[in-house]
PDB file of C-alpha atoms in Angstrom:
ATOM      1  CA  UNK A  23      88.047 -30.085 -49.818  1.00  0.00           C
ATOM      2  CA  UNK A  24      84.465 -30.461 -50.672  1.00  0.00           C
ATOM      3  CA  UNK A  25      81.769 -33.225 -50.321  1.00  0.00           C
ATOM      4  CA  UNK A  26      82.404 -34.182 -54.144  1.00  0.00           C
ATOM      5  CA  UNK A  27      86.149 -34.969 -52.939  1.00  0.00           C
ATOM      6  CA  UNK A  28      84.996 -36.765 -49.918  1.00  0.00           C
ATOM      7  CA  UNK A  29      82.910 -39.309 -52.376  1.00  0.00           C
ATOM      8  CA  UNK A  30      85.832 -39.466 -54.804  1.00  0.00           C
ATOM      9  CA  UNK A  31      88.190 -40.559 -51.476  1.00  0.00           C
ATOM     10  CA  UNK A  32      85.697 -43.112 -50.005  1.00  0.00           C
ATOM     11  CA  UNK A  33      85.411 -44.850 -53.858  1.00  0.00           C
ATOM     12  CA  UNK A  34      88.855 -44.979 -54.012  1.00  0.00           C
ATOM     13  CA  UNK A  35      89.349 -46.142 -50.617  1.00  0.00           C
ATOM     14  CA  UNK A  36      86.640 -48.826 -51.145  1.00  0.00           C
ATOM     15  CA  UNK A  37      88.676 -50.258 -54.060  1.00  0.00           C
ATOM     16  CA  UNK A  38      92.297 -50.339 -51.709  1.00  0.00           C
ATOM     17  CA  UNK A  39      92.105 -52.583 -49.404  1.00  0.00           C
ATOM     18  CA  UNK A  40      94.951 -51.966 -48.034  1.00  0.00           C
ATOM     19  CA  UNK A  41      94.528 -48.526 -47.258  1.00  0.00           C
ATOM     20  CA  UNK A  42      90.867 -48.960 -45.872  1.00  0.00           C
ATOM     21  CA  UNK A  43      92.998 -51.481 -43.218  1.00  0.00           C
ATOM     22  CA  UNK A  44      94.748 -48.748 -41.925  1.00  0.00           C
ATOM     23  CA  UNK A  45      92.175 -45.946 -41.963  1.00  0.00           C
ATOM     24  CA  UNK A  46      91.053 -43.124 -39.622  1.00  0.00           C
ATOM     25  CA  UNK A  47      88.021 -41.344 -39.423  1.00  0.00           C
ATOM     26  CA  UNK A  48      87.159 -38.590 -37.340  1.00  0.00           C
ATOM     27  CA  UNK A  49      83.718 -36.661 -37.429  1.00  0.00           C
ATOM     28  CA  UNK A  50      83.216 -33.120 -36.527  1.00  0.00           C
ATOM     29  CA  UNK A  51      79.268 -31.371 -36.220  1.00  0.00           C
ATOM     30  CA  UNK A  52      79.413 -27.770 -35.455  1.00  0.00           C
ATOM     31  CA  UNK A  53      76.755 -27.498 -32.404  1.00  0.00           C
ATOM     32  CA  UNK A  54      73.764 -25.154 -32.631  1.00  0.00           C
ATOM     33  CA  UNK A  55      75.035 -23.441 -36.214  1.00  0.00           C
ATOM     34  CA  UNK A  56      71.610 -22.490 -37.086  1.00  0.00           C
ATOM     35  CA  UNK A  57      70.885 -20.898 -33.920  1.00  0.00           C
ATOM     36  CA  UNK A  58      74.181 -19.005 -34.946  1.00  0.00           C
ATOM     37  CA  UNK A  59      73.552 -17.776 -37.918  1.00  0.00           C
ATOM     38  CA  UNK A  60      69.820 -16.973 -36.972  1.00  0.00           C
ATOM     39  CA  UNK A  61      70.738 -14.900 -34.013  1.00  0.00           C
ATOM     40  CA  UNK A  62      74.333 -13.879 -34.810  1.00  0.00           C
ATOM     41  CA  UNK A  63      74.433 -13.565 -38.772  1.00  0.00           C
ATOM     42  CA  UNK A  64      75.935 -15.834 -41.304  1.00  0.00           C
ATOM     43  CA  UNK A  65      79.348 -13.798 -40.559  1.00  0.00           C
ATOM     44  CA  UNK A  66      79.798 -15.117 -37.092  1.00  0.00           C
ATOM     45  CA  UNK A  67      78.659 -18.882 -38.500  1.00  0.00           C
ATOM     46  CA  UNK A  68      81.476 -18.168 -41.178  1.00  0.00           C
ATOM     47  CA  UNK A  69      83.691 -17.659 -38.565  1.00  0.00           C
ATOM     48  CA  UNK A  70      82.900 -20.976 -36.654  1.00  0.00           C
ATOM     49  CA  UNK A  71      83.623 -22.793 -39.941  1.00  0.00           C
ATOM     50  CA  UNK A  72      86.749 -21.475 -40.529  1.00  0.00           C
ATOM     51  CA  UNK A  73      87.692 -21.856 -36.763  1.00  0.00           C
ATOM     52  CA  UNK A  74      86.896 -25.308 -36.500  1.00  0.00           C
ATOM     53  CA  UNK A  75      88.806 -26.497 -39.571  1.00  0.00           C
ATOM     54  CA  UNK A  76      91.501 -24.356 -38.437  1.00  0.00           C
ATOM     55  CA  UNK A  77      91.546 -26.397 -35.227  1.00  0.00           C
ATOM     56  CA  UNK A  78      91.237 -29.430 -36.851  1.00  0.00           C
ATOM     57  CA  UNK A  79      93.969 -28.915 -38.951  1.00  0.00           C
ATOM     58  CA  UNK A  80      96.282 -27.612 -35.849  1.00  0.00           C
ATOM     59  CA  UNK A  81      95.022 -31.079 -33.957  1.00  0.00           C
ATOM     60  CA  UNK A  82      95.117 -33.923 -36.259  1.00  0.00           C
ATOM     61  CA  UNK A  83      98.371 -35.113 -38.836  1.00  0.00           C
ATOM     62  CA  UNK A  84      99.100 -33.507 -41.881  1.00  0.00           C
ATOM     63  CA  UNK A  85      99.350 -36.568 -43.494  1.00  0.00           C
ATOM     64  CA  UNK A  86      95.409 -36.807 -43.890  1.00  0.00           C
ATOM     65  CA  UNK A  87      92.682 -34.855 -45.555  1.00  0.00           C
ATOM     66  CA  UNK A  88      89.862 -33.025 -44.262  1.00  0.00           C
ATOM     67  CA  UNK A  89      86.586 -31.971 -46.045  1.00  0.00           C
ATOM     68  CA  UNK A  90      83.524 -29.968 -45.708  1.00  0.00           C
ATOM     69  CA  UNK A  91      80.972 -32.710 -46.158  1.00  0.00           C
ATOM     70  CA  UNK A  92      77.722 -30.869 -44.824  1.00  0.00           C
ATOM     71  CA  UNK A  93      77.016 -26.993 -43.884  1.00  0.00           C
ATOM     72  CA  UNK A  94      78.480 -27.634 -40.327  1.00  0.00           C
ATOM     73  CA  UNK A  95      80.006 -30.931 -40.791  1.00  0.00           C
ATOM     74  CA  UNK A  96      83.871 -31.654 -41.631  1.00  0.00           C
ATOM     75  CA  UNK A  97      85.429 -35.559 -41.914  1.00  0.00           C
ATOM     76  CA  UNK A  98      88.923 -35.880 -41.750  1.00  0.00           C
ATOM     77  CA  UNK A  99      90.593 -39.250 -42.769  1.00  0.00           C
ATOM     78  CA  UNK A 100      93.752 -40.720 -42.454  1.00  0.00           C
ATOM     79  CA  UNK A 101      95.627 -43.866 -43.986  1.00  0.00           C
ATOM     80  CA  UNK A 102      98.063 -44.245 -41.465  1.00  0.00           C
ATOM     81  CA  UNK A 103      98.278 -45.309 -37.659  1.00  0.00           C
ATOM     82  CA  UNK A 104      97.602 -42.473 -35.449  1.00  0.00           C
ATOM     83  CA  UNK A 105      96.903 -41.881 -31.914  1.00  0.00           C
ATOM     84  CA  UNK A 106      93.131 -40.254 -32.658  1.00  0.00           C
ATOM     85  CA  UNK A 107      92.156 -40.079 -29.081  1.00  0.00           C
ATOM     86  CA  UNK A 108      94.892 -37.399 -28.002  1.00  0.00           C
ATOM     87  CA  UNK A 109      94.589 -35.775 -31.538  1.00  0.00           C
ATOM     88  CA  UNK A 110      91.138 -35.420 -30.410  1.00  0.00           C
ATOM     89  CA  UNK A 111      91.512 -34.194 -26.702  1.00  0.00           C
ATOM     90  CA  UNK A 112      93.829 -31.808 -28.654  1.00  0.00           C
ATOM     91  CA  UNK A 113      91.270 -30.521 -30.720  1.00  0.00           C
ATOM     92  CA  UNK A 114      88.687 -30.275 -27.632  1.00  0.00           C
ATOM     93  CA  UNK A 115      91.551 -28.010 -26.220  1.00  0.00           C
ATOM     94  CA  UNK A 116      92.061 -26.161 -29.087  1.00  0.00           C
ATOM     95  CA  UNK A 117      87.877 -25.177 -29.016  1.00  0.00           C
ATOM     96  CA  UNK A 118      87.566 -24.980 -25.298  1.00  0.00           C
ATOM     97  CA  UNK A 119      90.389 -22.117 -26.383  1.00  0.00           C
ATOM     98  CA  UNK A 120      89.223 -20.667 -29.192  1.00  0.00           C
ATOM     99  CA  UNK A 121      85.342 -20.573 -27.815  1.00  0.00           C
ATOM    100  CA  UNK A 122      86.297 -18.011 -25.268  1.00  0.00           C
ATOM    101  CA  UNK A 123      87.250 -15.757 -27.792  1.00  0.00           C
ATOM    102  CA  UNK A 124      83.829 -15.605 -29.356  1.00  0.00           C
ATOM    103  CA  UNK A 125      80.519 -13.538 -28.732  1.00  0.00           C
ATOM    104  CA  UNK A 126      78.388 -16.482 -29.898  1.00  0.00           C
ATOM    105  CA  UNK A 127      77.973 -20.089 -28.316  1.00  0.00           C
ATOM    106  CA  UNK A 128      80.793 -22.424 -30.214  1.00  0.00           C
ATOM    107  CA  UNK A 129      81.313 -25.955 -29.514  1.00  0.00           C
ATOM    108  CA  UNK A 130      81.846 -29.180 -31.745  1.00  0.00           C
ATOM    109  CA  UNK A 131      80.849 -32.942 -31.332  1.00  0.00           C
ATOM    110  CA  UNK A 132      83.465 -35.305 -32.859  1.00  0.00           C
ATOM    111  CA  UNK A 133      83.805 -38.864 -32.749  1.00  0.00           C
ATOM    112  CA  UNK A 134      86.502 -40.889 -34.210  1.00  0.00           C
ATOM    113  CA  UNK A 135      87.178 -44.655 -35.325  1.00  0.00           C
ATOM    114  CA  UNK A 136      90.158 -46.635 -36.937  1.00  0.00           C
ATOM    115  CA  UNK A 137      89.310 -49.881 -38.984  1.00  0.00           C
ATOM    116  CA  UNK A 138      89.118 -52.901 -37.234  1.00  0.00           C
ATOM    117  CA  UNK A 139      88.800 -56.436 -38.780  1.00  0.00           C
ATOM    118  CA  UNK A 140      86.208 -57.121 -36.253  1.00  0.00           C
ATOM    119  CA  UNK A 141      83.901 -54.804 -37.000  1.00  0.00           C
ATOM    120  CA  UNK A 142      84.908 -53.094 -40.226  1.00  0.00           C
ATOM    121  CA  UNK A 143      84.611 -54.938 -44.131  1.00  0.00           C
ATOM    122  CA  UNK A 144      84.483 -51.427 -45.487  1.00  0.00           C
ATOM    123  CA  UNK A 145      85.398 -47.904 -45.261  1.00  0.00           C
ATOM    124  CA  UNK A 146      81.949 -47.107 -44.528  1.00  0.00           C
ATOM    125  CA  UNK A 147      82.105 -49.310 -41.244  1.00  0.00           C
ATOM    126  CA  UNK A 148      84.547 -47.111 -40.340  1.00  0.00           C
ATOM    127  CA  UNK A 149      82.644 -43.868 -40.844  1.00  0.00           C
ATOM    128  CA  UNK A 150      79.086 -45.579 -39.249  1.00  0.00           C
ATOM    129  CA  UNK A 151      81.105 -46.024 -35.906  1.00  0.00           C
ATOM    130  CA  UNK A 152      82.590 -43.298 -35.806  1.00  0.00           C
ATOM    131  CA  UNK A 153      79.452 -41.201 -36.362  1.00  0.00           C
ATOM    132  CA  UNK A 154      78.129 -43.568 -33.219  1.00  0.00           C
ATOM    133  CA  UNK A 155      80.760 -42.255 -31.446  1.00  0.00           C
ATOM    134  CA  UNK A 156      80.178 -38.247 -32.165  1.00  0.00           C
ATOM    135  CA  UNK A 157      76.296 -38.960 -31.306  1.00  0.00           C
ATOM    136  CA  UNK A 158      77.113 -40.748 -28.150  1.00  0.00           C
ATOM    137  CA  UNK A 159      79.520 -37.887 -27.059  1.00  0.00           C
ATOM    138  CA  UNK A 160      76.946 -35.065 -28.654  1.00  0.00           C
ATOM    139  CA  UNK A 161      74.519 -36.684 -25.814  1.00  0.00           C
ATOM    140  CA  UNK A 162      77.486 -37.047 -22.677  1.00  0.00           C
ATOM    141  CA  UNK A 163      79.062 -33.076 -23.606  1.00  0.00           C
ATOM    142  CA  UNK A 164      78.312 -30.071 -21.497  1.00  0.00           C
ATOM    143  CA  UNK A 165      78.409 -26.405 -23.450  1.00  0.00           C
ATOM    144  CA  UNK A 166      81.965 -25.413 -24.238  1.00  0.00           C
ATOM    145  CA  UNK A 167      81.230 -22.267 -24.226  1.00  0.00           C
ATOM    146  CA  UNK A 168      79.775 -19.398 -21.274  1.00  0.00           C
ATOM    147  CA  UNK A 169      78.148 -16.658 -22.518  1.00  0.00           C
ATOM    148  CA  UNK A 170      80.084 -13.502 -21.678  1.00  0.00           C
ATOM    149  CA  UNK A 171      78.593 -11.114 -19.137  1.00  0.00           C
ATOM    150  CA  UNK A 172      77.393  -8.048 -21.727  1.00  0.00           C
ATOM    151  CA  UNK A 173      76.157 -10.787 -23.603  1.00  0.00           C
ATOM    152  CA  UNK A 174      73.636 -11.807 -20.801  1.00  0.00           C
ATOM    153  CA  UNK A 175      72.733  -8.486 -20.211  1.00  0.00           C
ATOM    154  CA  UNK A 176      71.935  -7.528 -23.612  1.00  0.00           C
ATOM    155  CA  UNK A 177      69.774 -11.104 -24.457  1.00  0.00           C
ATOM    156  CA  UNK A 178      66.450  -9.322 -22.499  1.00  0.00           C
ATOM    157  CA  UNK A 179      66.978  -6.332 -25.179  1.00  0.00           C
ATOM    158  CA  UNK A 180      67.114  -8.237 -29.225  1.00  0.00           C
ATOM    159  CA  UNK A 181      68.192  -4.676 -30.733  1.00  0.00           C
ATOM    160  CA  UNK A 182      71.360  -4.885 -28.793  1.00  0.00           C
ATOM    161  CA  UNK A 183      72.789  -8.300 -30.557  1.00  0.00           C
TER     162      UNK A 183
END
């Protein structure tokens, strides 16, 4: 689904109350996609996209709906109780796994947050902490991915990429 969806959820949800009580939110950035594009072609950053919502659908429930809401940025939300913290060490998994399969650096900063009457009065709420929470682990994260060895070699010599 597409940013124009995403907007059409969030009104709706803003209008529910009680679905916004028992909403998820999980961000996803894909790390370093311009560099990708730049130095591997708009191909291989095609391929991160559809790898990463692959992954995201393979790690988090059905039951919810993710979207596209940027050029390297997906949202999935949820109405429902989940357990977001081992859907997202799933998903980590799930990248750590499918990084090694690529020729280009791949890794994606997620956060996640469920409403909380403590914190949260909308919808919104919900999204602002869990972007917090993908900007704070953006900052803490280490590369997912290791360049492979031909790689390396072929970096000193451009024509070879």
């Amino acid at each position: 689904l597409n940013r124009n969806a995403y907007e059409d959820t969030l009104k709706r949800l803003e209008r529910q109350e009680l679905e916004v009580k028992a909403t998820c939110v999980v961000l996803f950035d894909i790390n370093d996609m311009k560099y990708i594009n730049d130095h591997f072609g708009h191909e291989k950053g095609d391929e991160a996209l559809k790898c990463c919502f692959h992954c995201i659908q393979q790690a988090f429930d059905p039951s919810g709906k993710c979207f596209r809401i940027g050029g390297d940025e997906f949202v999935y939300i949820a109405c429902s109780a989940q357990d977001l913290a081992a859907e997202q060490r799933h998903f980590e998994e799930l990248i750590r796994r499918e990084s090694g399969k690529f020729d280009f650096p791949f890794s994606v900063a997620c956060g996640y947050a469920s409403y909380d009457p403590a914190l949260d009065r909308t919808v919104r709420d919900v999204i602002r902490r869990s972007d917090s929470m993908m900007y704070e682990n953006t900052k803490k994260k280490e590369p997912l991915w290791t360049a492979p060895e031909e790689f390396l070699r072929n970096a000193e010599r451009p024509e070879m990429l």
